[in-house]
Amino acid sequence: QFMLKEFEARRQQHEQLNEAAHGILTGPGDVSPSTSQVQKELQSINHKWVELTDKLNSRSSQIDQAIVKSTQYQELLQDLSEKVKAVGQRLSSQAAISTQPEAVKQQLEETSEIRSDVEQLDHEIKEAQTLCDELSVLIGEQYLKDELKKRLETVALPLQGLEDLA
């Protein structure tokens, strides 16, 4: 985005260059090797200008998309982390298995609810994985991709442990 701003700041210079070259090319006189060279150079410069500004615009758009997705990803991971922690606390606070029929029934209901919560969390982890994959496509830097995966694992691994316990 910084580079795109630099290019925008230099747009007037680029236009002045085009005007000056146009003056040389349309001036009186015969077409000489030097005017032919000016025309080739101008075409090359204009081609590079368009190519670079297109790349910068594309990259800027990717960065904007990555910012939105990254915010969604971080919020989802934070929410998941809190939910995993809450389910873990519910699971660990379950009373020891009782022999009383009413208590057993209550424990089975609680366990069923916890399993349902874990299944929902598993679904949300898959959503987070999808966001992670989409973000990985938008960013080019491998170390950032690795960091995204690490953050997902900090939530997914404890959930896996809860699934095993539930």
CSV table of N, CA and C in Angstrom, one decimal:
chain,number,residue,atom,x,y,z
A,1,GLN,N,0.8,-1.2,0.0
A,1,GLN,CA,0.0,0.0,0.0
A,1,GLN,C,0.9,1.2,0.0
A,2,PHE,N,2.0,1.2,0.7
A,2,PHE,CA,2.9,2.3,0.7
A,2,PHE,C,3.5,2.5,-0.7
A,3,MET,N,3.8,1.4,-1.4
A,3,MET,CA,4.3,1.6,-2.8
A,3,MET,C,3.2,2.1,-3.7
A,4,LEU,N,2.0,1.7,-3.5
A,4,LEU,CA,0.9,2.2,-4.3
A,4,LEU,C,0.8,3.7,-4.1
A,5,LYS,N,0.9,4.2,-2.9
A,5,LYS,CA,0.8,5.6,-2.6
A,5,LYS,C,2.0,6.4,-3.3
A,6,GLU,N,3.1,5.8,-3.3
A,6,GLU,CA,4.3,6.4,-4.0
A,6,GLU,C,4.0,6.5,-5.5
A,7,PHE,N,3.5,5.5,-6.1
A,7,PHE,CA,3.2,5.5,-7.5
A,7,PHE,C,2.1,6.6,-7.8
A,8,GLU,N,1.1,6.7,-6.9
A,8,GLU,CA,0.1,7.7,-7.1
A,8,GLU,C,0.7,9.1,-7.0
A,9,ALA,N,1.7,9.3,-6.1
A,9,ALA,CA,2.4,10.6,-5.9
A,9,ALA,C,3.2,10.9,-7.1
A,10,ARG,N,3.6,9.9,-7.9
A,10,ARG,CA,4.5,10.1,-9.0
A,10,ARG,C,3.7,10.1,-10.4
A,11,ARG,N,2.4,10.0,-10.3
A,11,ARG,CA,1.5,9.9,-11.5
A,11,ARG,C,1.7,11.2,-12.3
A,12,GLN,N,1.8,12.4,-11.7
A,12,GLN,CA,1.9,13.6,-12.4
A,12,GLN,C,3.2,13.6,-13.2
A,13,GLN,N,4.3,13.1,-12.6
A,13,GLN,CA,5.6,13.0,-13.3
A,13,GLN,C,5.5,12.1,-14.5
A,14,HIS,N,4.8,11.0,-14.3
A,14,HIS,CA,4.6,10.0,-15.4
A,14,HIS,C,3.8,10.7,-16.6
A,15,GLU,N,2.8,11.5,-16.2
A,15,GLU,CA,2.0,12.2,-17.2
A,15,GLU,C,2.8,13.2,-18.0
A,16,GLN,N,3.7,13.9,-17.2
A,16,GLN,CA,4.5,14.9,-17.8
A,16,GLN,C,5.5,14.2,-18.8
A,17,LEU,N,6.0,13.1,-18.4
A,17,LEU,CA,6.9,12.4,-19.3
A,17,LEU,C,6.2,12.0,-20.6
A,18,ASN,N,5.0,11.5,-20.5
A,18,ASN,CA,4.2,11.2,-21.6
A,18,ASN,C,3.9,12.4,-22.5
A,19,GLU,N,3.6,13.5,-21.9
A,19,GLU,CA,3.4,14.8,-22.7
A,19,GLU,C,4.7,15.2,-23.4
A,20,ALA,N,5.8,15.1,-22.7
A,20,ALA,CA,7.1,15.5,-23.3
A,20,ALA,C,7.4,14.6,-24.5
A,21,ALA,N,7.2,13.3,-24.3
A,21,ALA,CA,7.5,12.3,-25.3
A,21,ALA,C,6.6,12.5,-26.5
A,22,HIS,N,5.3,12.8,-26.2
A,22,HIS,CA,4.3,13.1,-27.3
A,22,HIS,C,4.7,14.3,-28.1
A,23,GLY,N,5.3,15.3,-27.4
A,23,GLY,CA,5.8,16.5,-28.1
A,23,GLY,C,6.9,16.2,-29.0
A,24,ILE,N,7.8,15.3,-28.6
A,24,ILE,CA,8.9,14.9,-29.5
A,24,ILE,C,8.4,14.1,-30.6
A,25,LEU,N,7.5,13.2,-30.4
A,25,LEU,CA,7.0,12.3,-31.4
A,25,LEU,C,6.1,13.0,-32.5
A,26,THR,N,5.4,14.0,-32.0
A,26,THR,CA,4.5,14.7,-33.0
A,26,THR,C,5.1,16.0,-33.5
A,27,GLY,N,6.3,16.3,-33.1
A,27,GLY,CA,6.9,17.6,-33.6
A,27,GLY,C,7.2,17.5,-35.1
A,28,PRO,N,7.6,18.7,-35.6
A,28,PRO,CA,7.8,18.8,-37.0
A,28,PRO,C,9.1,18.0,-37.4
A,29,GLY,N,9.2,17.6,-38.6
A,29,GLY,CA,10.4,16.9,-39.0
A,29,GLY,C,10.1,15.4,-39.4
A,30,ASP,N,11.1,14.9,-39.9
A,30,ASP,CA,11.0,13.5,-40.3
A,30,ASP,C,11.2,12.5,-39.1
A,31,VAL,N,10.7,11.3,-39.3
A,31,VAL,CA,10.9,10.3,-38.2
A,31,VAL,C,12.3,9.9,-38.3
A,32,SER,N,13.0,10.1,-37.2
A,32,SER,CA,14.4,9.7,-37.1
A,32,SER,C,14.6,8.5,-36.2
A,33,PRO,N,15.8,7.9,-36.3
A,33,PRO,CA,16.0,6.8,-35.4
A,33,PRO,C,15.8,7.2,-33.9
A,34,SER,N,16.2,8.5,-33.6
A,34,SER,CA,16.0,8.9,-32.2
A,34,SER,C,14.5,9.0,-31.8
A,35,THR,N,13.7,9.4,-32.7
A,35,THR,CA,12.2,9.5,-32.3
A,35,THR,C,11.7,8.1,-32.2
A,36,SER,N,12.2,7.2,-33.1
A,36,SER,CA,11.8,5.8,-33.0
A,36,SER,C,12.2,5.2,-31.6
A,37,GLN,N,13.4,5.5,-31.2
A,37,GLN,CA,13.9,5.1,-29.9
A,37,GLN,C,13.0,5.7,-28.8
A,38,VAL,N,12.7,6.9,-28.9
A,38,VAL,CA,11.8,7.6,-27.9
A,38,VAL,C,10.5,6.9,-27.8
A,39,GLN,N,9.9,6.5,-28.9
A,39,GLN,CA,8.7,5.8,-28.9
A,39,GLN,C,8.8,4.4,-28.3
A,40,LYS,N,9.8,3.7,-28.6
A,40,LYS,CA,10.0,2.4,-27.9
A,40,LYS,C,10.2,2.5,-26.4
A,41,GLU,N,11.0,3.5,-26.0
A,41,GLU,CA,11.2,3.7,-24.6
A,41,GLU,C,9.9,4.1,-23.9
A,42,LEU,N,9.1,5.0,-24.5
A,42,LEU,CA,7.9,5.4,-23.9
A,42,LEU,C,6.9,4.2,-23.8
A,43,GLN,N,6.8,3.4,-24.8
A,43,GLN,CA,6.0,2.2,-24.7
A,43,GLN,C,6.4,1.3,-23.6
A,44,SER,N,7.7,1.1,-23.5
A,44,SER,CA,8.2,0.2,-22.4
A,44,SER,C,7.9,0.8,-21.0
A,45,ILE,N,8.1,2.1,-20.9
A,45,ILE,CA,7.8,2.7,-19.6
A,45,ILE,C,6.4,2.7,-19.3
A,46,ASN,N,5.5,2.9,-20.2
A,46,ASN,CA,4.1,2.9,-20.0
A,46,ASN,C,3.6,1.5,-19.7
A,47,HIS,N,4.2,0.5,-20.4
A,47,HIS,CA,3.8,-0.9,-20.1
A,47,HIS,C,4.2,-1.3,-18.7
A,48,LYS,N,5.4,-0.9,-18.3
A,48,LYS,CA,5.9,-1.2,-16.9
A,48,LYS,C,5.1,-0.5,-15.9
A,49,TRP,N,4.7,0.8,-16.2
A,49,TRP,CA,3.9,1.6,-15.3
A,49,TRP,C,2.5,0.9,-15.0
A,50,VAL,N,1.9,0.5,-16.1
A,50,VAL,CA,0.6,-0.2,-16.0
A,50,VAL,C,0.7,-1.5,-15.2
A,51,GLU,N,1.8,-2.3,-15.6
A,51,GLU,CA,2.0,-3.6,-15.0
A,51,GLU,C,2.2,-3.5,-13.5
A,52,LEU,N,3.1,-2.5,-13.1
A,52,LEU,CA,3.3,-2.3,-11.7
A,52,LEU,C,2.2,-1.8,-10.9
A,53,THR,N,1.5,-0.8,-11.4
A,53,THR,CA,0.3,-0.3,-10.7
A,53,THR,C,-0.8,-1.3,-10.6
A,54,ASP,N,-1.0,-2.2,-11.6
A,54,ASP,CA,-1.9,-3.3,-11.5
A,54,ASP,C,-1.6,-4.2,-10.4
A,55,LYS,N,-0.3,-4.6,-10.4
A,55,LYS,CA,0.2,-5.5,-9.3
A,55,LYS,C,0.0,-4.9,-7.9
A,56,LEU,N,0.3,-3.6,-7.8
A,56,LEU,CA,0.2,-2.9,-6.5
A,56,LEU,C,-1.3,-2.8,-6.1
A,57,ASN,N,-2.1,-2.5,-7.1
A,57,ASN,CA,-3.6,-2.5,-6.8
A,57,ASN,C,-4.1,-3.8,-6.3
A,58,SER,N,-3.6,-4.8,-7.0
A,58,SER,CA,-4.1,-6.2,-6.7
A,58,SER,C,-3.6,-6.6,-5.3
A,59,ARG,N,-2.3,-6.3,-5.0
A,59,ARG,CA,-1.8,-6.6,-3.7
A,59,ARG,C,-2.5,-5.8,-2.6
A,60,SER,N,-2.8,-4.5,-2.9
A,60,SER,CA,-3.5,-3.7,-1.9
A,60,SER,C,-4.9,-4.3,-1.6
A,61,SER,N,-5.5,-4.8,-2.6
A,61,SER,CA,-6.8,-5.4,-2.4
A,61,SER,C,-6.7,-6.7,-1.6
A,62,GLN,N,-5.6,-7.5,-1.9
A,62,GLN,CA,-5.4,-8.7,-1.1
A,62,GLN,C,-5.2,-8.3,0.4
A,63,ILE,N,-4.4,-7.3,0.6
A,63,ILE,CA,-4.1,-6.8,2.0
A,63,ILE,C,-5.4,-6.4,2.7
A,64,ASP,N,-6.3,-5.7,2.0
A,64,ASP,CA,-7.6,-5.3,2.6
A,64,ASP,C,-8.4,-6.5,2.9
A,65,GLN,N,-8.4,-7.5,2.0
A,65,GLN,CA,-9.2,-8.7,2.3
A,65,GLN,C,-8.6,-9.5,3.4
A,66,ALA,N,-7.2,-9.5,3.5
A,66,ALA,CA,-6.6,-10.2,4.6
A,66,ALA,C,-6.8,-9.6,5.9
A,67,ILE,N,-7.0,-8.3,5.9
A,67,ILE,CA,-7.3,-7.6,7.2
A,67,ILE,C,-8.6,-8.0,7.7
A,68,VAL,N,-9.6,-8.0,6.8
A,68,VAL,CA,-11.0,-8.4,7.2
A,68,VAL,C,-11.0,-9.9,7.7
A,69,LYS,N,-10.4,-10.8,6.9
A,69,LYS,CA,-10.4,-12.2,7.2
A,69,LYS,C,-9.6,-12.4,8.5
A,70,SER,N,-8.5,-11.7,8.7
A,70,SER,CA,-7.7,-11.8,9.9
A,70,SER,C,-8.5,-11.4,11.1
A,71,THR,N,-9.2,-10.4,11.0
A,71,THR,CA,-10.1,-9.9,12.1
A,71,THR,C,-11.1,-11.0,12.5
A,72,GLN,N,-11.7,-11.5,11.4
A,72,GLN,CA,-12.7,-12.6,11.6
A,72,GLN,C,-12.1,-13.8,12.3
A,73,TYR,N,-10.9,-14.2,11.8
A,73,TYR,CA,-10.1,-15.3,12.3
A,73,TYR,C,-9.8,-15.2,13.8
A,74,GLN,N,-9.2,-14.0,14.1
A,74,GLN,CA,-8.8,-13.8,15.5
A,74,GLN,C,-10.0,-13.8,16.4
A,75,GLU,N,-11.2,-13.2,16.0
A,75,GLU,CA,-12.4,-13.2,16.8
A,75,GLU,C,-12.9,-14.6,17.0
A,76,LEU,N,-12.9,-15.4,15.9
A,76,LEU,CA,-13.4,-16.7,16.0
A,76,LEU,C,-12.5,-17.6,16.9
A,77,LEU,N,-11.2,-17.4,16.8
A,77,LEU,CA,-10.3,-18.2,17.7
A,77,LEU,C,-10.4,-17.8,19.1
A,78,GLN,N,-10.6,-16.5,19.4
A,78,GLN,CA,-10.8,-16.0,20.8
A,78,GLN,C,-12.1,-16.6,21.4
A,79,ASP,N,-13.2,-16.6,20.6
A,79,ASP,CA,-14.4,-17.1,21.0
A,79,ASP,C,-14.3,-18.6,21.2
A,80,LEU,N,-13.7,-19.3,20.3
A,80,LEU,CA,-13.5,-20.8,20.4
A,80,LEU,C,-12.6,-21.1,21.7
A,81,SER,N,-11.6,-20.3,21.9
A,81,SER,CA,-10.8,-20.6,23.1
A,81,SER,C,-11.6,-20.5,24.4
A,82,GLU,N,-12.4,-19.5,24.4
A,82,GLU,CA,-13.2,-19.3,25.6
A,82,GLU,C,-14.2,-20.5,25.8
A,83,LYS,N,-14.8,-20.9,24.6
A,83,LYS,CA,-15.8,-22.0,24.7
A,83,LYS,C,-15.1,-23.3,25.1
A,84,VAL,N,-13.9,-23.6,24.5
A,84,VAL,CA,-13.2,-24.8,24.9
A,84,VAL,C,-12.9,-24.8,26.3
A,85,LYS,N,-12.5,-23.6,26.8
A,85,LYS,CA,-12.1,-23.5,28.3
A,85,LYS,C,-13.4,-23.8,29.1
A,86,ALA,N,-14.5,-23.2,28.7
A,86,ALA,CA,-15.8,-23.4,29.5
A,86,ALA,C,-16.2,-24.9,29.5
A,87,VAL,N,-16.1,-25.5,28.3
A,87,VAL,CA,-16.5,-27.0,28.2
A,87,VAL,C,-15.5,-27.8,29.0
A,88,GLY,N,-14.3,-27.5,29.0
A,88,GLY,CA,-13.3,-28.2,29.8
A,88,GLY,C,-13.6,-28.1,31.3
A,89,GLN,N,-14.0,-26.9,31.7
A,89,GLN,CA,-14.4,-26.7,33.1
A,89,GLN,C,-15.6,-27.5,33.5
A,90,ARG,N,-16.6,-27.5,32.6
A,90,ARG,CA,-17.8,-28.3,32.8
A,90,ARG,C,-17.5,-29.8,32.9
A,91,LEU,N,-16.6,-30.2,32.0
A,91,LEU,CA,-16.2,-31.6,32.0
A,91,LEU,C,-15.5,-32.0,33.3
A,92,SER,N,-14.6,-31.2,33.7
A,92,SER,CA,-13.8,-31.5,34.9
A,92,SER,C,-14.6,-31.4,36.2
A,93,SER,N,-15.7,-30.6,36.2
A,93,SER,CA,-16.5,-30.4,37.4
A,93,SER,C,-17.6,-31.4,37.5
A,94,GLN,N,-17.6,-32.4,36.6
A,94,GLN,CA,-18.6,-33.4,36.7
A,94,GLN,C,-18.3,-34.3,38.0
A,95,ALA,N,-19.4,-34.6,38.7
A,95,ALA,CA,-19.2,-35.4,39.9
A,95,ALA,C,-18.8,-36.8,39.5
A,96,ALA,N,-18.3,-37.5,40.5
A,96,ALA,CA,-17.9,-38.9,40.3
A,96,ALA,C,-19.2,-39.7,40.0
A,97,ILE,N,-19.0,-40.8,39.2
A,97,ILE,CA,-20.1,-41.6,38.8
A,97,ILE,C,-20.8,-42.1,40.1
A,98,SER,N,-22.1,-41.9,40.0
A,98,SER,CA,-22.9,-42.3,41.2
A,98,SER,C,-23.6,-43.6,40.9
A,99,THR,N,-24.1,-44.3,42.0
A,99,THR,CA,-24.9,-45.5,41.8
A,99,THR,C,-26.4,-45.2,41.9
A,100,GLN,N,-26.7,-44.0,42.3
A,100,GLN,CA,-28.1,-43.5,42.4
A,100,GLN,C,-28.7,-43.3,41.0
A,101,PRO,N,-29.9,-43.9,40.7
A,101,PRO,CA,-30.4,-43.8,39.4
A,101,PRO,C,-30.7,-42.3,38.9
A,102,GLU,N,-31.2,-41.5,39.8
A,102,GLU,CA,-31.4,-40.1,39.5
A,102,GLU,C,-30.1,-39.4,39.2
A,103,ALA,N,-29.1,-39.6,40.0
A,103,ALA,CA,-27.8,-39.0,39.8
A,103,ALA,C,-27.2,-39.5,38.5
A,104,VAL,N,-27.3,-40.8,38.2
A,104,VAL,CA,-26.8,-41.3,36.9
A,104,VAL,C,-27.5,-40.7,35.7
A,105,LYS,N,-28.8,-40.5,35.8
A,105,LYS,CA,-29.6,-39.9,34.8
A,105,LYS,C,-29.1,-38.4,34.5
A,106,GLN,N,-28.9,-37.7,35.6
A,106,GLN,CA,-28.4,-36.3,35.5
A,106,GLN,C,-27.0,-36.3,34.9
A,107,GLN,N,-26.1,-37.2,35.3
A,107,GLN,CA,-24.8,-37.3,34.7
A,107,GLN,C,-24.8,-37.6,33.2
A,108,LEU,N,-25.7,-38.5,32.9
A,108,LEU,CA,-25.8,-38.8,31.4
A,108,LEU,C,-26.3,-37.6,30.6
A,109,GLU,N,-27.2,-36.9,31.2
A,109,GLU,CA,-27.7,-35.7,30.5
A,109,GLU,C,-26.6,-34.6,30.3
A,110,GLU,N,-25.8,-34.4,31.4
A,110,GLU,CA,-24.7,-33.5,31.4
A,110,GLU,C,-23.7,-33.9,30.3
A,111,THR,N,-23.3,-35.2,30.4
A,111,THR,CA,-22.4,-35.7,29.4
A,111,THR,C,-22.8,-35.6,28.0
A,112,SER,N,-24.1,-35.8,27.8
A,112,SER,CA,-24.7,-35.7,26.4
A,112,SER,C,-24.6,-34.2,26.0
A,113,GLU,N,-24.9,-33.3,26.9
A,113,GLU,CA,-24.8,-31.8,26.6
A,113,GLU,C,-23.4,-31.5,26.2
A,114,ILE,N,-22.4,-32.0,27.0
A,114,ILE,CA,-21.0,-31.7,26.8
A,114,ILE,C,-20.6,-32.2,25.4
A,115,ARG,N,-21.0,-33.5,25.1
A,115,ARG,CA,-20.7,-34.0,23.8
A,115,ARG,C,-21.2,-33.2,22.7
A,116,SER,N,-22.5,-32.7,22.9
A,116,SER,CA,-23.1,-31.9,21.9
A,116,SER,C,-22.3,-30.6,21.7
A,117,ASP,N,-21.9,-30.0,22.8
A,117,ASP,CA,-21.1,-28.8,22.8
A,117,ASP,C,-19.7,-29.0,22.1
A,118,VAL,N,-19.1,-30.2,22.3
A,118,VAL,CA,-17.8,-30.5,21.7
A,118,VAL,C,-18.0,-30.7,20.2
A,119,GLU,N,-19.1,-31.3,19.8
A,119,GLU,CA,-19.4,-31.5,18.4
A,119,GLU,C,-19.6,-30.1,17.7
A,120,GLN,N,-20.3,-29.2,18.4
A,120,GLN,CA,-20.4,-27.8,17.8
A,120,GLN,C,-19.1,-27.1,17.7
A,121,LEU,N,-18.3,-27.3,18.7
A,121,LEU,CA,-16.9,-26.7,18.7
A,121,LEU,C,-16.1,-27.3,17.6
A,122,ASP,N,-16.2,-28.5,17.4
A,122,ASP,CA,-15.5,-29.2,16.3
A,122,ASP,C,-15.9,-28.6,14.9
A,123,HIS,N,-17.2,-28.3,14.8
A,123,HIS,CA,-17.7,-27.7,13.6
A,123,HIS,C,-17.1,-26.2,13.4
A,124,GLU,N,-17.0,-25.5,14.5
A,124,GLU,CA,-16.5,-24.2,14.5
A,124,GLU,C,-15.0,-24.2,14.2
A,125,ILE,N,-14.3,-25.2,14.7
A,125,ILE,CA,-12.9,-25.4,14.4
A,125,ILE,C,-12.7,-25.5,12.9
A,126,LYS,N,-13.6,-26.3,12.3
A,126,LYS,CA,-13.5,-26.5,10.8
A,126,LYS,C,-13.7,-25.1,10.1
A,127,GLU,N,-14.6,-24.3,10.6
A,127,GLU,CA,-14.8,-23.0,10.1
A,127,GLU,C,-13.5,-22.1,10.2
A,128,ALA,N,-12.9,-22.3,11.4
A,128,ALA,CA,-11.6,-21.5,11.6
A,128,ALA,C,-10.5,-22.1,10.7
A,129,GLN,N,-10.5,-23.4,10.4
A,129,GLN,CA,-9.6,-23.9,9.5
A,129,GLN,C,-9.8,-23.4,8.1
A,130,THR,N,-11.0,-23.2,7.7
A,130,THR,CA,-11.4,-22.7,6.4
A,130,THR,C,-10.9,-21.2,6.3
A,131,LEU,N,-11.1,-20.4,7.3
A,131,LEU,CA,-10.6,-19.1,7.4
A,131,LEU,C,-9.1,-19.0,7.3
A,132,CYS,N,-8.5,-19.9,8.0
A,132,CYS,CA,-7.0,-20.0,8.0
A,132,CYS,C,-6.5,-20.3,6.6
A,133,ASP,N,-7.2,-21.2,5.9
A,133,ASP,CA,-6.8,-21.6,4.5
A,133,ASP,C,-6.9,-20.4,3.6
A,134,GLU,N,-8.1,-19.7,3.8
A,134,GLU,CA,-8.3,-18.5,2.9
A,134,GLU,C,-7.3,-17.4,3.2
A,135,LEU,N,-6.9,-17.2,4.4
A,135,LEU,CA,-5.9,-16.2,4.8
A,135,LEU,C,-4.6,-16.6,4.2
A,136,SER,N,-4.3,-17.9,4.3
A,136,SER,CA,-3.0,-18.4,3.8
A,136,SER,C,-2.8,-18.1,2.3
A,137,VAL,N,-3.9,-18.2,1.6
A,137,VAL,CA,-3.9,-17.9,0.1
A,137,VAL,C,-3.6,-16.4,-0.1
A,138,LEU,N,-4.2,-15.5,0.8
A,138,LEU,CA,-4.0,-14.1,0.6
A,138,LEU,C,-2.7,-13.6,1.0
A,139,ILE,N,-2.0,-14.2,2.0
A,139,ILE,CA,-0.7,-13.8,2.4
A,139,ILE,C,0.4,-14.6,1.7
A,140,GLY,N,1.5,-14.0,1.4
A,140,GLY,CA,2.5,-14.7,0.8
A,140,GLY,C,3.6,-15.3,1.7
A,141,GLU,N,3.8,-14.6,2.8
A,141,GLU,CA,4.9,-14.9,3.7
A,141,GLU,C,4.6,-16.2,4.5
A,142,GLN,N,5.6,-17.2,4.3
A,142,GLN,CA,5.4,-18.5,5.0
A,142,GLN,C,5.4,-18.4,6.5
A,143,TYR,N,6.2,-17.5,7.1
A,143,TYR,CA,6.2,-17.4,8.5
A,143,TYR,C,4.8,-17.0,9.1
A,144,LEU,N,4.1,-16.1,8.3
A,144,LEU,CA,2.7,-15.7,8.7
A,144,LEU,C,1.8,-16.9,8.6
A,145,LYS,N,1.9,-17.7,7.5
A,145,LYS,CA,1.1,-18.9,7.4
A,145,LYS,C,1.3,-19.9,8.5
A,146,ASP,N,2.6,-20.0,8.9
A,146,ASP,CA,2.9,-20.9,10.0
A,146,ASP,C,2.3,-20.4,11.3
A,147,GLU,N,2.3,-19.1,11.5
A,147,GLU,CA,1.7,-18.5,12.7
A,147,GLU,C,0.2,-18.7,12.8
A,148,LEU,N,-0.4,-18.6,11.6
A,148,LEU,CA,-1.9,-18.8,11.6
A,148,LEU,C,-2.2,-20.2,12.0
A,149,LYS,N,-1.4,-21.2,11.5
A,149,LYS,CA,-1.7,-22.6,11.8
A,149,LYS,C,-1.4,-22.8,13.3
A,150,LYS,N,-0.4,-22.2,13.8
A,150,LYS,CA,0.0,-22.4,15.3
A,150,LYS,C,-1.2,-21.9,16.2
A,151,ARG,N,-1.7,-20.7,15.8
A,151,ARG,CA,-2.8,-20.2,16.6
A,151,ARG,C,-4.1,-21.1,16.5
A,152,LEU,N,-4.3,-21.7,15.4
A,152,LEU,CA,-5.4,-22.6,15.3
A,152,LEU,C,-5.2,-23.8,16.2
A,153,GLU,N,-3.9,-24.3,16.1
A,153,GLU,CA,-3.6,-25.5,16.9
A,153,GLU,C,-3.7,-25.3,18.4
A,154,THR,N,-3.5,-24.0,18.9
A,154,THR,CA,-3.7,-23.7,20.3
A,154,THR,C,-5.1,-23.9,20.8
A,155,VAL,N,-6.0,-23.9,19.9
A,155,VAL,CA,-7.4,-24.1,20.2
A,155,VAL,C,-7.8,-25.5,19.9
A,156,ALA,N,-7.4,-26.0,18.7
A,156,ALA,CA,-7.8,-27.3,18.2
A,156,ALA,C,-7.3,-28.5,19.1
A,157,LEU,N,-6.0,-28.4,19.6
A,157,LEU,CA,-5.4,-29.4,20.4
A,157,LEU,C,-6.2,-29.6,21.7
A,158,PRO,N,-6.5,-28.6,22.5
A,158,PRO,CA,-7.2,-28.8,23.7
A,158,PRO,C,-8.6,-29.3,23.4
A,159,LEU,N,-9.2,-28.9,22.3
A,159,LEU,CA,-10.5,-29.5,21.9
A,159,LEU,C,-10.4,-31.0,21.7
A,160,GLN,N,-9.3,-31.4,21.0
A,160,GLN,CA,-9.1,-32.8,20.8
A,160,GLN,C,-9.0,-33.6,22.1
A,161,GLY,N,-8.4,-33.0,23.1
A,161,GLY,CA,-8.3,-33.6,24.4
A,161,GLY,C,-9.7,-33.7,25.1
A,162,LEU,N,-10.5,-32.7,24.9
A,162,LEU,CA,-11.9,-32.8,25.4
A,162,LEU,C,-12.7,-33.8,24.7
A,163,GLU,N,-12.5,-34.0,23.4
A,163,GLU,CA,-13.2,-35.0,22.7
A,163,GLU,C,-12.9,-36.4,23.2
A,164,ASP,N,-11.6,-36.6,23.5
A,164,ASP,CA,-11.2,-37.9,24.1
A,164,ASP,C,-11.8,-38.1,25.4
A,165,LEU,N,-11.9,-37.1,26.3
A,165,LEU,CA,-12.4,-37.2,27.6
A,165,LEU,C,-14.0,-37.4,27.6
A,166,ALA,N,-14.6,-36.7,26.7
A,166,ALA,CA,-16.1,-36.8,26.6
A,166,ALA,C,-16.5,-38.1,26.0
